[in-house]
């Protein structure tokens, strides 16, 4: 990577040479409505699982877009599929399908050495 | 007895299909659970078998249910099924009568008019051959209707007819040819030998006077036998498998066997029993949103052909509207759920975090109130229930006021039964440890799962419409009839899902003027908001909702009542008319009665305008 003279926190870097967007692409292809998320946080504010445990639907989106598949896998398990997020979403995003798609496909895209 | 080479296609086909059916049905039955097998053994010599036979006559032969739905379609099915059945039975009697024996080989009865060249002389022979002619005419009338149906299905009250694949096409064409060929072959033979009966005789004479019938006789009999043989060979890969399999289904169903939560012999029998009549297409509201390839008939077809995709499997509201219409009585919702369990079984969550949470224990109260996730999005319902409880002096523990796990039903609807069990166990412990005898829920989705899947001995689960009715009957609630015309929308999970049709209506009758409508109770519409469909898009949901609302608006109600927070939330977004939960209506009426200066109409307006109440 080219050195621009900034200091970088290693864990938070996304190395685009290593970026794995396969899961993201699959999810966006199967559920295109997720493309229009404006990160308003409505889903997170209403989330039933978020009431009981630290769980943030919007962060799930972030993990997915950053290709952080391993962390995403443990996060996504927490959703109870209650459907509140879908009802409050101003963009009408079909979040339950996003979650089911990730749950179903994630095993395919996990890094092998994890 | 005589024989001739053209009996071969028929005889080989018959042998093939008989062996095939014995083997496949044997495999299915042997894969039933041990309990189901013992059900069969213990019921086989009881009157259940008699009921099954009666049902087979009424449904598989006479097609009573299709008759009720549409007489022309019913006649078509009946003439083909019952007519063919009688042709076989009477044909055998005729052959036995002619040869004066008690059993003849199958081909003898089927091709008798070829073998018997002299006219029948006895009275019984004459009557029998006349009846055979009439029966063939009866079946042919059904075949003509079937031709017509393919060309134009509107006569049959159905908008769409199902698509065909190769096996079906072969079976369909051979079925369509069997009876006309039989008629021609019999007439030609009658023309040659100057015999036949009331219809075949004149037709034969006519044909003989025009054509050189001698050269047609053999080809026609070969073609008839060939069509029969082809039909038997195509049967296993065609939809006509439903004819033999439905008979097995009816027996097993009468013995008390039901679709389990796993794919097995009985679920296969159900899948193969679908006749692809397409009646389920008409009741499905998804066609209002132009979703036209995921209805039950297609799902069952894809299960059979092993090419069902998640995109189709999960694109269904599980509203259950198609189920009561299915003339075969298939458990369409359960079949779909079984398939969903199979499709998602690899990734059920374990919800470890629930184990760390404290279990809240209630103070001793009269009832538990469980609002449910959906109701938390419609605070006006929670407020109304709380206020009504205050008026009636109900002591309650609001179990999910702060936080609690989801009831588990939304997971179950998408097949995640194992995951749902974790949530169920968590909630169940709280309910049981409270020692309360009644739990009141506001959401029909929770109601169904509490009732069916939470083992809660000694605890009565009630939807708030039931509980409010009980409070009213105990004179704990004031009654006040508001001058409002109201249409009641049956929520799918409460109506078809839990058979609660009357309680909400009895309650509403006391407080408003209820308008009866066409699509209510078993045929009630779905709001389009169902959580069971994870594939449908918001704009498609809106189309389903708006079509349903338009139907309600035709009755010009002052407001639409429902008993489900999800229905309310779904309908409210349309802004077409005021929508209220039963609890809100009761609360409104009580407030009005209590003379608190609230004008009803401003109350309705307020409820609709007030963002807080509406959310
Ligand atoms: S509510 Fe909808 S738009 Fe807002 S963050 Fe969640 S998914 Fe994105
Ligand atoms: S469906 Fe999952 S992410 Fe959405 S609100 Fe419910 S628990 Fe949260
Ligand atoms: S599921 Fe029932 S209604 Fe639908 S096509 Fe099959 S038999 Fe007919
Ligand atoms: S359950 Fe409802 S949405 Fe699903 S196929 Fe039947 S009618 Fe259509």
XYZ file of C-alpha atoms in Angstrom, chain B residues 161-378:
218
model
C -55.156 -21.854 -16.240
C -51.951 -23.643 -15.395
C -48.929 -24.131 -17.667
C -48.061 -27.597 -18.928
C -44.825 -29.535 -19.132
C -44.014 -32.425 -21.446
C -45.278 -35.343 -19.319
C -48.525 -33.498 -18.729
C -48.885 -32.687 -22.370
C -48.537 -36.338 -23.426
C -50.957 -37.479 -20.742
C -53.410 -34.715 -21.595
C -53.386 -35.429 -25.315
C -53.756 -39.175 -24.806
C -56.589 -38.568 -22.339
C -58.309 -36.322 -24.828
C -57.918 -38.958 -27.550
C -58.967 -42.034 -25.569
C -62.694 -41.439 -25.608
C -63.185 -40.094 -29.147
C -61.082 -43.013 -30.432
C -63.113 -45.479 -28.449
C -66.279 -44.001 -29.821
C -65.025 -44.183 -33.405
C -63.621 -47.689 -33.037
C -66.823 -49.019 -31.502
C -68.978 -47.305 -34.114
C -66.906 -48.617 -36.994
C -67.080 -52.174 -35.637
C -70.809 -51.727 -35.173
C -71.077 -50.522 -38.762
C -69.211 -53.577 -40.052
C -71.145 -56.158 -38.042
C -74.443 -54.270 -38.018
C -74.696 -54.463 -34.257
C -74.038 -51.796 -31.583
C -76.560 -49.960 -29.508
C -78.589 -46.756 -29.473
C -75.713 -44.472 -30.431
C -72.989 -46.675 -31.854
C -75.428 -48.458 -34.175
C -76.707 -45.425 -36.121
C -73.243 -43.815 -36.116
C -71.734 -47.064 -37.391
C -74.308 -47.411 -40.144
C -73.736 -43.818 -41.175
C -69.952 -44.239 -41.250
C -70.281 -47.509 -43.177
C -72.387 -45.809 -45.812
C -69.765 -43.113 -46.397
C -66.351 -44.678 -45.740
C -64.718 -48.018 -46.465
C -64.919 -48.848 -42.754
C -63.189 -52.264 -43.083
C -59.827 -50.646 -43.641
C -60.343 -48.299 -40.660
C -61.290 -50.861 -38.088
C -57.856 -52.190 -37.065
C -56.051 -48.809 -37.092
C -58.749 -47.315 -34.872
C -58.600 -50.115 -32.326
C -54.807 -49.932 -32.332
C -54.970 -46.181 -31.814
C -57.439 -46.554 -28.962
C -55.306 -49.151 -27.236
C -52.199 -47.073 -27.905
C -53.761 -43.955 -26.369
C -54.657 -45.930 -23.254
C -51.149 -47.381 -23.014
C -49.555 -43.986 -23.532
C -51.740 -42.482 -20.843
C -50.667 -45.156 -18.368
C -46.991 -44.638 -19.177
C -47.251 -40.846 -18.927
C -49.265 -40.975 -15.707
C -46.309 -41.028 -13.258
C -44.800 -37.877 -14.738
C -48.068 -36.054 -15.222
C -50.507 -34.276 -12.997
C -52.940 -37.151 -13.449
C -50.999 -38.967 -10.734
C -53.462 -37.134 -8.514
C -56.188 -39.588 -9.540
C -54.754 -42.656 -7.752
C -52.817 -40.722 -5.080
C -55.822 -38.692 -3.953
C -57.581 -41.937 -3.042
C -54.689 -42.846 -0.734
C -54.679 -39.318 0.658
C -58.348 -39.462 1.571
C -57.869 -42.727 3.455
C -54.836 -41.449 5.370
C -56.493 -38.140 6.178
C -59.530 -39.926 7.554
C -57.194 -41.992 9.731
C -56.035 -38.736 11.330
C -52.649 -38.328 9.633
C -51.422 -34.754 9.226
C -48.521 -32.984 7.551
C -45.549 -32.999 9.928
C -42.794 -30.472 10.314
C -40.558 -32.540 8.076
C -40.798 -33.768 4.525
C -42.022 -37.351 4.524
C -44.288 -39.877 2.859
C -47.470 -38.035 3.742
C -46.261 -34.644 2.531
C -45.290 -36.318 -0.764
C -48.750 -37.856 -1.015
C -50.217 -34.385 -0.524
C -47.980 -32.893 -3.191
C -48.889 -35.608 -5.694
C -52.597 -35.243 -4.922
C -52.763 -31.749 -6.380
C -54.808 -31.965 -9.564
C -53.536 -28.556 -10.755
C -57.117 -27.496 -11.124
C -55.912 -23.936 -10.560
C -58.761 -22.988 -8.235
C -56.215 -21.753 -5.684
C -54.999 -19.160 -8.183
C -58.250 -17.256 -8.023
C -58.260 -16.686 -4.293
C -54.655 -15.508 -4.111
C -54.386 -11.766 -3.686
C -50.774 -11.686 -4.777
C -52.010 -11.522 -8.336
C -53.221 -8.000 -7.449
C -49.537 -7.111 -7.251
C -48.813 -8.985 -10.484
C -47.094 -11.839 -8.615
C -48.341 -14.729 -10.675
C -45.925 -17.606 -10.360
C -45.677 -18.406 -6.660
C -49.205 -19.575 -5.853
C -49.786 -22.945 -4.227
C -50.337 -24.835 -7.460
C -46.912 -23.754 -8.735
C -45.172 -24.416 -5.445
C -46.530 -27.958 -5.349
C -45.490 -28.445 -8.956
C -41.961 -27.216 -8.219
C -41.724 -29.478 -5.177
C -42.667 -32.397 -7.416
C -40.207 -31.396 -10.100
C -37.504 -30.654 -7.513
C -36.870 -27.156 -8.820
C -38.359 -24.955 -6.110
C -36.324 -21.805 -5.477
C -36.283 -19.724 -2.287
C -37.468 -16.769 -4.329
C -40.729 -18.588 -4.962
C -41.038 -20.538 -1.733
C -40.813 -17.417 0.425
C -42.966 -15.274 -1.816
C -46.266 -16.121 -0.165
C -48.159 -14.325 2.573
C -49.252 -17.615 4.173
C -52.582 -15.850 4.454
C -54.250 -19.227 3.955
C -56.893 -17.855 1.613
C -56.269 -20.516 -0.988
C -56.539 -23.398 1.462
C -60.316 -23.553 2.072
C -60.844 -23.305 -1.687
C -58.680 -26.308 -2.571
C -61.127 -29.045 -3.606
C -58.627 -31.733 -2.610
C -58.378 -30.232 0.871
C -54.577 -30.015 0.848
C -52.748 -28.515 3.833
C -51.211 -25.825 1.685
C -49.808 -23.638 4.465
C -48.266 -26.550 6.321
C -46.732 -27.945 3.155
C -45.102 -24.632 2.494
C -43.840 -24.311 6.060
C -42.405 -27.839 5.926
C -40.526 -26.819 2.813
C -39.321 -23.618 4.485
C -38.035 -25.568 7.485
C -36.068 -27.756 5.112
C -34.697 -24.773 3.230
C -33.473 -22.867 6.318
C -32.543 -25.670 8.695
C -28.798 -25.048 8.379
C -28.804 -21.647 10.000
C -31.082 -21.397 13.016
C -29.810 -18.912 15.615
C -29.203 -20.019 19.180
C -29.898 -16.676 20.942
C -27.307 -17.325 23.634
C -27.815 -13.801 24.909
C -31.255 -14.654 26.242
C -29.616 -16.909 28.824
C -27.781 -13.977 30.382
C -30.899 -11.890 30.776
C -32.783 -11.898 34.074
C -36.188 -13.447 34.014
C -38.679 -10.880 35.182
C -41.168 -12.246 37.675
C -44.527 -10.620 37.925
C -46.351 -9.506 41.007
C -49.489 -11.625 41.583
C -52.087 -10.294 39.153
C -55.297 -11.326 37.471
C -53.861 -11.466 33.974
C -50.675 -11.004 32.007
C -50.846 -8.535 29.178
C -48.491 -9.216 26.269
C -48.650 -6.538 23.603
C -46.165 -8.004 21.109
C -43.581 -6.365 18.863
C -46.115 -5.167 16.314
C -48.354 -3.588 18.929
C -45.404 -1.573 20.163
C -45.496 0.133 16.793
C -49.148 1.104 17.319
